[in-house]
Amino acid sequence: SQTIHQWPATLVQPVGSPLSLECTVEGTSNPNLYWYRQAAGRGLQLLFYSVGIGQISSEVPQNLSASRPQDRQFILSSKKLLLSDSGFYLCAWNIQVNYGYTFGSGTRLTVV
Amino acid sequence: AQTVTQSQPEMSVQEAETVTLSCTYDTSENNYYLFWYKQPPSRQMILVIRQEAYKQQNATENRFSVNFQKAAKSFSLKISDSQLGDTAMYFCALGRGSYQLTFGKGTKLSVIP
């Protein structure tokens, strides 16, 4: 069966520290992968998406970056976190649009 | 560009009653898909129901059903016999083309005992 793992679940980081959030998908090949951010009580903001290894598209200019070193691995990074990076980060995958997305369980990031 | 609009930021319903959440969208495509996602307080996003635009019949999943009006570009979600566990944010989403979804800003639904 197909599953998606996202970790860590919760993270508290000081301003200026680096960030690495990881997402992996099991049970499928060549998935489309997405990173979303959600501020408290707000909608979903698409940050990055990837249709293949090494292929990253950025939707919003910011101090975050994404990488896809393996087919089913998607990493969200930052060299120096800002207070405004706080939020809930969701990873998602799909193969085709007709079945929507499957989401990971999310990471709650607090930058202090 | 395609857009999804949820005009009701917050709604409430009494337990066991019926509630309808509104969603309108705009796309120039003829072939597309529509979705409702539920995000409970745990914040796990869960697919509630999906609708193919080429199907006239409204989708139904247990207590959840949609009213899909293609000409009006409307896709509302009806929850019957509301339960406390239905308390959540609900997101409407539109998918077309190869892979990406466009989401509305969400409606926060509270079910009152």
XYZ file of N, CA and C in Angstrom:
675
model
N 0.848 -1.187 0.000
C 0.000 0.000 0.000
C 0.893 1.249 0.000
N 0.277 2.342 -0.375
C 1.040 3.588 -0.501
C 0.920 4.399 0.780
N 2.049 4.847 1.282
C 2.046 5.655 2.492
C 3.008 6.820 2.339
N 2.787 7.836 3.131
C 3.651 9.004 3.140
C 4.068 9.269 4.570
N 5.352 9.516 4.769
C 5.898 9.784 6.092
C 6.501 11.178 6.094
N 6.224 11.901 7.140
C 6.737 13.254 7.268
C 7.242 13.421 8.686
N 8.429 13.990 8.811
C 8.984 14.202 10.154
C 9.949 15.371 10.167
N 10.167 15.996 11.350
C 9.529 15.640 12.616
C 8.101 16.162 12.688
N 7.368 15.765 13.696
C 5.997 16.231 13.873
C 5.970 17.640 14.453
N 6.898 17.913 15.319
C 6.965 19.223 15.974
C 8.419 19.662 16.053
N 8.638 20.949 15.851
C 9.999 21.459 15.871
C 9.983 22.897 16.391
N 10.863 23.176 17.332
C 11.052 24.540 17.828
C 12.508 24.906 17.555
N 12.695 25.967 16.771
C 14.031 26.343 16.347
C 14.267 27.830 16.611
N 15.488 28.226 16.971
C 15.778 29.651 17.144
C 15.950 30.347 15.798
N 15.677 31.633 15.808
C 15.910 32.446 14.613
C 17.363 32.306 14.182
N 17.562 32.171 12.876
C 18.910 32.070 12.337
C 19.455 30.665 12.249
N 18.749 29.701 12.794
C 19.209 28.311 12.744
C 18.775 27.659 11.432
N 19.416 26.563 11.051
C 19.023 25.873 9.809
C 17.799 24.994 10.030
N 17.220 24.572 8.906
C 16.021 23.739 8.950
C 16.139 22.614 7.928
N 15.666 21.456 8.324
C 15.544 20.352 7.381
C 14.319 19.532 7.751
N 13.322 19.529 6.875
C 12.127 18.707 7.046
C 12.134 17.665 5.930
N 11.777 16.443 6.291
C 11.854 15.368 5.327
C 10.504 14.695 5.105
N 10.310 14.266 3.890
C 9.077 13.600 3.483
C 9.463 12.437 2.576
N 8.928 11.262 2.863
C 9.173 10.120 1.984
C 7.867 9.413 1.669
N 7.799 8.881 0.482
C 6.621 8.165 0.012
C 7.003 6.711 -0.234
N 6.122 5.811 0.147
C 6.346 4.386 -0.083
C 5.236 3.806 -0.928
N 5.581 2.796 -1.723
C 4.564 2.051 -2.450
C 4.201 2.602 -3.805
N 4.970 3.553 -4.302
C 4.709 4.086 -5.627
C 6.022 4.586 -6.223
N 6.015 4.804 -7.526
C 7.204 5.310 -8.200
C 6.885 6.602 -8.925
N 7.898 7.466 -8.987
C 7.798 8.738 -9.693
C 6.570 9.555 -9.292
N 6.370 9.754 -7.999
C 5.243 10.586 -7.586
C 5.538 12.064 -7.827
N 4.503 12.860 -7.959
C 4.627 14.307 -7.873
C 4.615 14.646 -6.385
N 5.520 15.517 -5.977
C 5.663 15.836 -4.555
C 5.483 17.329 -4.331
N 4.903 17.675 -3.186
C 4.555 19.064 -2.897
C 4.906 19.402 -1.448
N 5.306 20.662 -1.239
C 5.407 21.233 0.100
C 4.442 22.408 0.196
N 3.593 22.379 1.233
C 2.669 23.468 1.529
C 2.969 24.022 2.913
N 2.638 25.299 3.109
C 2.703 25.903 4.433
C 1.310 26.446 4.773
N 0.981 26.308 6.038
C -0.321 26.778 6.510
C -0.118 27.576 7.782
N -0.455 28.863 7.745
C -0.435 29.661 8.962
C -1.650 29.286 9.806
N -1.614 29.600 11.072
C -2.667 29.197 11.999
C -4.036 29.663 11.515
N -4.961 28.707 11.364
C -6.325 29.024 10.967
C -6.459 29.564 9.552
N -5.447 29.353 8.736
C -5.461 29.917 7.399
C -5.419 28.836 6.334
N -5.371 29.271 5.093
C -5.356 28.348 3.965
C -3.980 27.789 3.682
N -3.901 27.056 2.583
C -2.678 26.370 2.186
C -1.915 27.199 1.157
N -0.642 27.362 1.407
C 0.219 28.085 0.480
C 1.210 27.099 -0.122
N 1.162 26.931 -1.442
C 2.095 26.033 -2.117
C 3.480 26.667 -2.135
N 4.459 25.930 -1.634
C 5.826 26.431 -1.596
C 6.657 25.877 -2.755
N 6.673 24.570 -2.876
C 7.474 23.905 -3.901
C 6.730 22.674 -4.406
N 7.039 22.312 -5.654
C 6.576 21.019 -6.143
C 7.650 20.426 -7.043
N 7.572 19.099 -7.184
C 8.580 18.378 -7.952
C 7.923 17.250 -8.734
N 8.256 17.154 -10.002
C 7.705 16.089 -10.841
C 8.730 14.996 -11.107
N 9.946 15.165 -10.587
C 10.957 14.141 -10.774
C 12.217 14.473 -10.001
N 13.142 13.533 -9.940
C 14.395 13.722 -9.211
C 15.107 14.966 -9.723
N 15.494 15.822 -8.797
C 16.247 17.016 -9.151
C 15.440 18.120 -9.794
N 14.146 17.895 -10.007
C 13.282 18.910 -10.638
C 12.434 19.584 -9.568
N 12.737 20.853 -9.286
C 12.043 21.594 -8.252
C 11.491 22.873 -8.850
N 10.224 23.142 -8.578
C 9.608 24.407 -8.983
C 9.196 25.160 -7.732
N 9.540 26.439 -7.696
C 9.237 27.273 -6.546
C 8.069 28.189 -6.866
N 7.118 28.236 -5.945
C 5.949 29.082 -6.143
C 6.077 30.422 -5.437
N 6.834 30.467 -4.373
C 6.900 31.686 -3.563
C 8.366 31.994 -3.240
N 8.858 33.180 -3.590
C 10.251 33.530 -3.240
C 10.396 33.721 -1.739
N 11.383 33.101 -1.142
C 11.548 33.127 0.307
C 12.912 32.565 0.641
N 13.187 32.416 1.910
C 14.485 31.867 2.286
C 14.434 30.359 2.465
N 13.430 29.701 1.900
C 13.343 28.258 1.959
C 13.775 27.672 0.624
N 14.224 26.440 0.643
C 14.571 25.728 -0.574
C 14.106 24.289 -0.443
N 14.016 23.603 -1.555
C 13.601 22.200 -1.545
C 14.538 21.402 -2.421
N 14.647 20.121 -2.095
C 15.462 19.221 -2.907
C 14.783 17.862 -2.974
N 15.100 17.153 -4.041
C 14.559 15.803 -4.231
C 15.733 14.908 -4.640
N 16.472 14.436 -3.653
C 17.661 13.630 -3.963
C 17.351 12.215 -4.444
N 16.186 11.714 -4.081
C 15.749 10.391 -4.521
C 14.312 10.477 -5.015
N 13.895 9.452 -5.737
C 12.570 9.485 -6.361
C 11.450 9.757 -5.382
N 11.533 9.172 -4.178
C 10.421 9.276 -3.244
C 10.785 10.063 -1.991
N 11.766 10.946 -2.098
C 12.202 11.739 -0.962
C 12.177 13.208 -1.335
N 11.577 13.998 -0.447
C 11.438 15.433 -0.700
C 11.844 16.152 0.574
N 12.769 17.091 0.459
C 13.324 17.752 1.641
C 13.108 19.250 1.538
N 12.656 19.843 2.623
C 12.492 21.290 2.720
C 13.571 21.823 3.650
N 14.288 22.855 3.204
C 15.437 23.337 3.965
C 15.451 24.854 4.059
N 16.205 25.300 5.053
C 16.528 26.708 5.160
C 17.911 26.828 5.798
N 18.673 27.794 5.350
C 19.992 28.025 5.964
C 19.843 28.851 7.241
N 18.898 29.793 7.227
C 18.690 30.660 8.398
C 17.207 30.954 8.545
N 16.601 30.433 9.581
C 15.170 30.616 9.787
C 14.829 32.029 10.239
N 13.671 32.479 9.791
C 13.101 33.756 10.219
C 11.875 33.473 11.090
N 11.467 34.460 11.883
C 10.254 34.296 12.680
C 9.048 33.988 11.789
N 9.026 34.608 10.619
C 7.901 34.444 9.699
C 7.833 33.046 9.078
N 8.847 32.223 9.323
C 8.819 30.846 8.814
C 7.987 29.926 9.700
N 7.559 30.412 10.833
C 6.717 29.592 11.711
C 5.427 29.219 10.990
N 4.956 27.998 11.241
C 3.724 27.555 10.606
C 3.631 26.045 10.601
N 2.642 25.579 9.898
C 2.410 24.140 9.777
C 2.761 23.747 8.354
N 3.697 22.809 8.221
C 4.192 22.415 6.910
C 3.652 21.031 6.546
N 3.098 20.977 5.357
C 2.503 19.726 4.893
C 3.182 19.267 3.615
N 3.496 17.990 3.577
C 3.992 17.354 2.372
C 2.840 16.569 1.744
N 2.800 16.491 0.435
C 1.738 15.752 -0.241
C 2.294 15.116 -1.504
N 1.590 14.099 -1.984
C 1.993 13.461 -3.230
C 0.775 13.065 -4.051
N 0.999 12.926 -5.356
C 0.017 12.288 -6.222
C 0.717 11.772 -7.470
N -0.017 10.990 -8.215
C 0.459 10.531 -9.515
C -0.259 11.311 -10.614
N -1.561 11.384 -10.466
C -2.366 12.155 -11.407
C -3.339 13.012 -10.617
N -3.828 14.063 -11.250
C -4.687 15.011 -10.538
C -6.055 14.423 -10.208
N -6.469 13.388 -10.921
C -7.837 12.921 -10.754
C -8.114 12.296 -9.393
N -7.091 11.902 -8.677
C -7.291 11.359 -7.328
C -6.855 12.315 -6.224
N -6.596 13.555 -6.594
C -6.232 14.544 -5.596
C -4.859 14.288 -5.016
N -4.684 14.714 -3.771
C -3.426 14.503 -3.068
C -3.622 13.529 -1.915
N -2.516 12.910 -1.502
C -2.427 12.276 -0.196
C -1.423 13.091 0.606
N -1.851 13.505 1.782
C -1.017 14.379 2.600
C -0.300 13.608 3.693
N 0.870 14.122 4.076
C 1.528 13.656 5.277
C 0.843 14.246 6.494
N 1.335 13.872 7.664
C 0.697 14.300 8.908
C 1.138 15.692 9.353
N 2.115 16.276 8.669
C 2.487 17.654 8.922
C 3.560 17.838 9.978
N 4.224 18.997 9.894
C 5.232 19.412 10.881
C 4.855 20.793 11.385
N 4.724 20.891 12.704
C 4.454 22.208 13.296
C 5.785 22.836 13.670
N 6.148 23.910 12.958
C 7.416 24.605 13.178
C 7.177 25.916 13.897
N 7.869 26.094 15.003
C 7.836 27.357 15.731
C 9.245 27.918 15.757
N 9.398 29.109 15.225
C 10.695 29.778 15.242
C 10.666 30.799 16.370
N 11.615 30.707 17.272
C 11.614 31.569 18.477
C 12.853 32.464 18.509
N -5.679 31.472 -15.434
C -5.492 31.032 -14.051
C -6.816 30.515 -13.488
N -6.711 29.560 -12.605
C -7.918 29.030 -11.999
C -7.980 29.472 -10.539
N -9.204 29.663 -10.058
C -9.398 30.112 -8.681
C -10.482 29.283 -8.013
N -10.394 29.207 -6.703
C -11.393 28.531 -5.891
C -11.768 29.472 -4.756
N -13.060 29.701 -4.585
C -13.531 30.653 -3.575
C -14.480 29.978 -2.595
N -14.163 30.084 -1.334
C -15.051 29.635 -0.267
C -15.459 30.878 0.501
N -16.689 31.265 0.361
C -17.146 32.568 0.862
C -17.535 32.560 2.331
N -17.546 31.406 2.953
C -17.952 31.303 4.357
C -16.728 30.944 5.197
N -16.095 31.908 5.852
C -14.912 31.592 6.659
C -15.246 30.681 7.841
N -16.416 30.879 8.433
C -16.809 30.067 9.588
C -18.290 29.740 9.514
N -18.627 28.539 9.993
C -20.024 28.124 10.084
C -20.182 27.260 11.328
N -21.417 27.187 11.782
C -21.708 26.290 12.893
C -23.022 25.573 12.612
N -23.156 24.402 13.208
C -24.360 23.592 13.012
C -24.618 22.800 14.283
N -25.875 22.592 14.580
C -26.228 21.761 15.725
C -26.013 20.293 15.369
N -25.598 19.553 16.341
C -25.431 18.121 16.165
C -26.720 17.518 15.625
N -26.561 16.593 14.655
C -27.659 15.879 14.002
C -28.350 16.688 12.895
N -28.011 17.973 12.782
C -28.592 18.778 11.719
C -27.770 18.655 10.438
N -28.286 19.305 9.382
C -27.621 19.305 8.079
C -27.019 20.675 7.807
N -25.841 20.681 7.206
C -25.166 21.941 6.884
C -24.592 21.839 5.474
N -24.578 22.977 4.792
C -24.031 23.040 3.433
C -22.920 24.070 3.371
N -21.762 23.644 2.872
C -20.613 24.523 2.707
C -20.497 24.888 1.224
N -20.280 26.144 0.959
C -20.262 26.620 -0.419
C -18.862 26.688 -1.004
N -18.795 26.500 -2.315
C -17.531 26.610 -3.041
C -17.848 26.987 -4.480
N -17.199 28.007 -4.965
C -17.290 28.334 -6.385
C -15.889 28.344 -6.955
N -15.782 28.130 -8.238
C -14.470 28.022 -8.859
C -14.513 28.635 -10.247
N -13.356 28.838 -10.778
C -13.262 29.371 -12.134
C -12.134 28.660 -12.863
N -12.437 28.113 -13.993
C -11.442 27.485 -14.836
C -11.922 27.533 -16.273
N -11.001 27.578 -17.191
C -11.345 27.568 -18.607
C -11.320 26.143 -19.166
N -10.915 25.194 -18.324
C -10.848 23.808 -18.765
C -12.249 23.187 -18.786
N -12.409 22.184 -19.616
C -13.668 21.454 -19.644
C -13.580 20.148 -18.856
N -12.365 19.656 -18.728
C -12.151 18.403 -18.006
C -11.347 18.699 -16.752
N -11.957 18.492 -15.598
C -11.279 18.790 -14.341
C -11.922 17.985 -13.214
N -11.350 18.115 -12.042
C -11.814 17.349 -10.886
C -11.972 18.287 -9.699
N -12.922 17.976 -8.871
C -13.192 18.790 -7.684
C -13.138 17.915 -6.446
N -12.666 18.500 -5.359
C -12.452 17.738 -4.136
C -12.880 18.565 -2.920
N -13.279 17.855 -1.881
C -13.425 18.443 -0.556
C -12.484 17.687 0.386
N -11.674 18.474 1.108
C -10.786 17.923 2.116
C -11.235 18.415 3.486
N -11.034 17.547 4.463
C -11.338 17.870 5.857
C -10.035 17.930 6.630
N -9.874 18.972 7.461
C -8.709 19.073 8.327
C -9.185 19.242 9.768
N -9.260 18.158 10.531
C -9.698 18.234 11.927
C -8.628 18.896 12.787
N -8.878 19.091 14.068
C -7.887 19.730 14.946
C -6.518 19.055 14.928
N -6.463 17.765 14.604
C -5.166 17.089 14.478
C -4.357 17.623 13.302
N -5.031 18.316 12.378
C -4.441 18.949 11.193
C -4.061 17.967 10.089
N -4.439 16.704 10.251
C -4.249 15.752 9.152
C -5.277 16.048 8.070
N -4.837 16.214 6.846
C -5.744 16.494 5.733
C -6.317 15.171 5.219
N -7.638 15.129 5.141
C -8.322 13.891 4.753
C -9.239 14.188 3.576
N -9.145 13.371 2.542
C -10.036 13.531 1.400
C -11.429 13.050 1.781
N -12.411 13.921 1.599
C -13.790 13.592 1.954
C -14.549 13.047 0.755
N -14.421 13.753 -0.384
C -15.216 13.393 -1.541
C -14.601 14.007 -2.785
N -14.791 13.359 -3.926
C -14.277 13.871 -5.187
C -15.344 13.778 -6.255
N -15.235 14.667 -7.242
C -16.218 14.728 -8.328
C -15.492 14.953 -9.641
N -15.814 14.139 -10.638
C -15.274 14.379 -11.977
C -16.218 15.315 -12.713
N -15.678 16.306 -13.374
C -16.522 17.325 -14.021
C -17.366 16.750 -15.140
N -16.920 15.662 -15.749
C -17.665 15.112 -16.873
C -18.840 14.251 -16.410
N -18.933 14.004 -15.110
C -20.052 13.230 -14.577
C -21.128 14.166 -14.061
N -22.336 13.982 -14.518
C -23.431 14.837 -14.065
C -23.938 14.414 -12.686
N -23.794 13.140 -12.377
C -24.302 12.645 -11.107
C -23.461 13.168 -9.957
N -24.131 13.672 -8.930
C -23.433 14.190 -7.765
C -22.829 13.055 -6.937
N -21.601 13.249 -6.491
C -20.924 12.236 -5.683
C -21.503 12.195 -4.268
N -21.484 11.006 -3.690
C -21.975 10.796 -2.321
C -21.054 9.830 -1.604
N -20.736 10.161 -0.370
C -19.948 9.284 0.496
C -20.587 9.302 1.880
N -21.419 8.309 2.131
C -22.093 8.193 3.431
C -22.885 9.477 3.732
N -22.525 10.205 4.772
C -23.285 11.411 5.143
C -22.883 12.648 4.340
N -21.878 12.501 3.499
C -21.364 13.626 2.725
C -21.839 13.514 1.280
N -22.344 14.603 0.765
C -22.745 14.641 -0.642
C -22.435 16.021 -1.195
N -22.363 16.092 -2.514
C -22.077 17.374 -3.144
C -23.229 17.760 -4.054
N -23.315 19.068 -4.297
C -24.223 19.606 -5.302
C -23.334 20.283 -6.340
N -23.113 19.603 -7.440
C -22.214 20.071 -8.485
C -23.028 20.717 -9.593
N -22.830 22.006 -9.752
C -23.517 22.768 -10.794
C -22.452 23.290 -11.753
N -22.219 22.548 -12.839
C -21.098 22.864 -13.721
C -21.259 24.214 -14.399
N -22.445 24.514 -14.865
C -22.658 25.779 -15.576
C -22.427 26.966 -14.637
N -22.832 26.807 -13.403
C -22.667 27.872 -12.427
C -21.294 27.833 -11.761
N -20.507 26.812 -12.047
C -19.186 26.601 -11.437
C -19.291 26.632 -9.917
N -20.200 25.793 -9.439
C -20.457 25.700 -8.016
C -20.319 24.258 -7.564
N -19.754 24.086 -6.364
C -19.478 22.735 -5.861
C -19.647 22.763 -4.344
N -20.870 22.622 -3.866
C -21.124 22.713 -2.433
C -21.117 21.336 -1.786
N -20.777 21.324 -0.517
C -20.704 20.086 0.264
C -21.822 20.083 1.292
N -22.618 19.029 1.292
C -23.674 18.875 2.275
C -23.298 17.772 3.247
N -23.363 18.115 4.532
C -23.103 17.135 5.584
C -24.418 16.888 6.304
N -24.888 15.677 6.251
C -26.145 15.304 6.901
C -25.866 14.682 8.263
N -26.837 14.828 9.175
C -26.709 14.221 10.498
C -25.343 14.558 11.108
N -25.058 15.848 11.209
C -23.745 16.308 11.664
C -23.352 15.687 13.003
N -22.084 15.322 13.082
C -21.540 14.723 14.290
C -20.409 15.592 14.836
N -20.140 15.428 16.124
C -19.091 16.239 16.739
C -17.750 16.054 16.023
N -17.516 14.871 15.512
C -16.280 14.596 14.790
C -16.178 15.286 13.437
N -17.254 15.929 13.014
C -17.204 16.690 11.759
C -16.613 18.075 11.970
N -16.404 18.462 13.206
C -15.771 19.753 13.495
C -14.382 19.779 12.880
N -14.141 20.729 11.962
C -12.893 20.752 11.200
C -12.884 21.958 10.274
N -11.725 22.185 9.673
C -11.635 23.076 8.505
C -11.925 22.234 7.280
N -12.694 22.800 6.357
C -13.005 22.107 5.117
C -12.476 22.934 3.948
N -11.716 22.273 3.094
C -11.123 22.932 1.945
C -11.701 22.349 0.657
N -12.097 23.242 -0.223
C -12.513 22.868 -1.555
C -11.283 22.981 -2.464
N -11.145 22.075 -3.425
C -9.970 22.097 -4.298
C -10.355 21.719 -5.717
N -9.632 22.305 -6.658
C -9.860 22.092 -8.082
C -8.592 21.533 -8.702
N -8.719 20.495 -9.475
C -7.566 19.917 -10.157
C -7.838 19.796 -11.649
N -6.870 20.209 -12.413
C -6.946 20.052 -13.870
C -5.528 19.951 -14.400
N -5.406 19.551 -15.655
C -4.069 19.401 -16.208
C -3.382 18.175 -15.649
N -2.117 18.266 -15.429
C -1.361 17.055 -15.135
C -1.340 16.668 -13.660
N -1.272 17.624 -12.748
C -1.066 17.127 -11.391
C -1.484 18.066 -10.263
N -1.465 19.378 -10.445
C -1.561 20.282 -9.305
C -2.993 20.651 -8.947
N -3.249 20.823 -7.640
C -4.552 21.277 -7.156
C -4.492 22.746 -6.752
N -5.622 23.409 -6.895
C -5.791 24.773 -6.377
C -6.810 24.703 -5.259
N -6.447 25.248 -4.102
C -7.297 25.162 -2.916
C -7.998 26.486 -2.626
N -9.200 26.396 -2.049
C -9.838 27.556 -1.457
C -9.222 27.848 -0.099
N -9.672 28.934 0.532
C -9.087 29.345 1.807
C -9.684 28.624 3.003
N -10.708 27.849 2.775
C -11.239 27.013 3.841
C -12.440 27.596 4.554
N -13.247 26.704 5.103
C -14.381 27.063 5.958
C -14.228 26.293 7.264
N -14.251 27.033 8.371
C -14.146 26.392 9.676
C -15.538 26.024 10.153
N -15.782 24.729 10.296
C -17.090 24.241 10.715
C -17.030 23.783 12.163
N -17.955 24.280 12.959
C -18.082 23.840 14.349
C -19.424 23.137 14.521
N -19.386 21.926 15.047
C -20.613 21.198 15.342
C -20.883 21.349 16.830
N -22.052 21.884 17.141
C -22.406 22.225 18.523
C -23.271 21.129 19.131
N -22.882 20.631 20.291
C -23.679 19.547 20.905
C -25.030 20.043 21.410
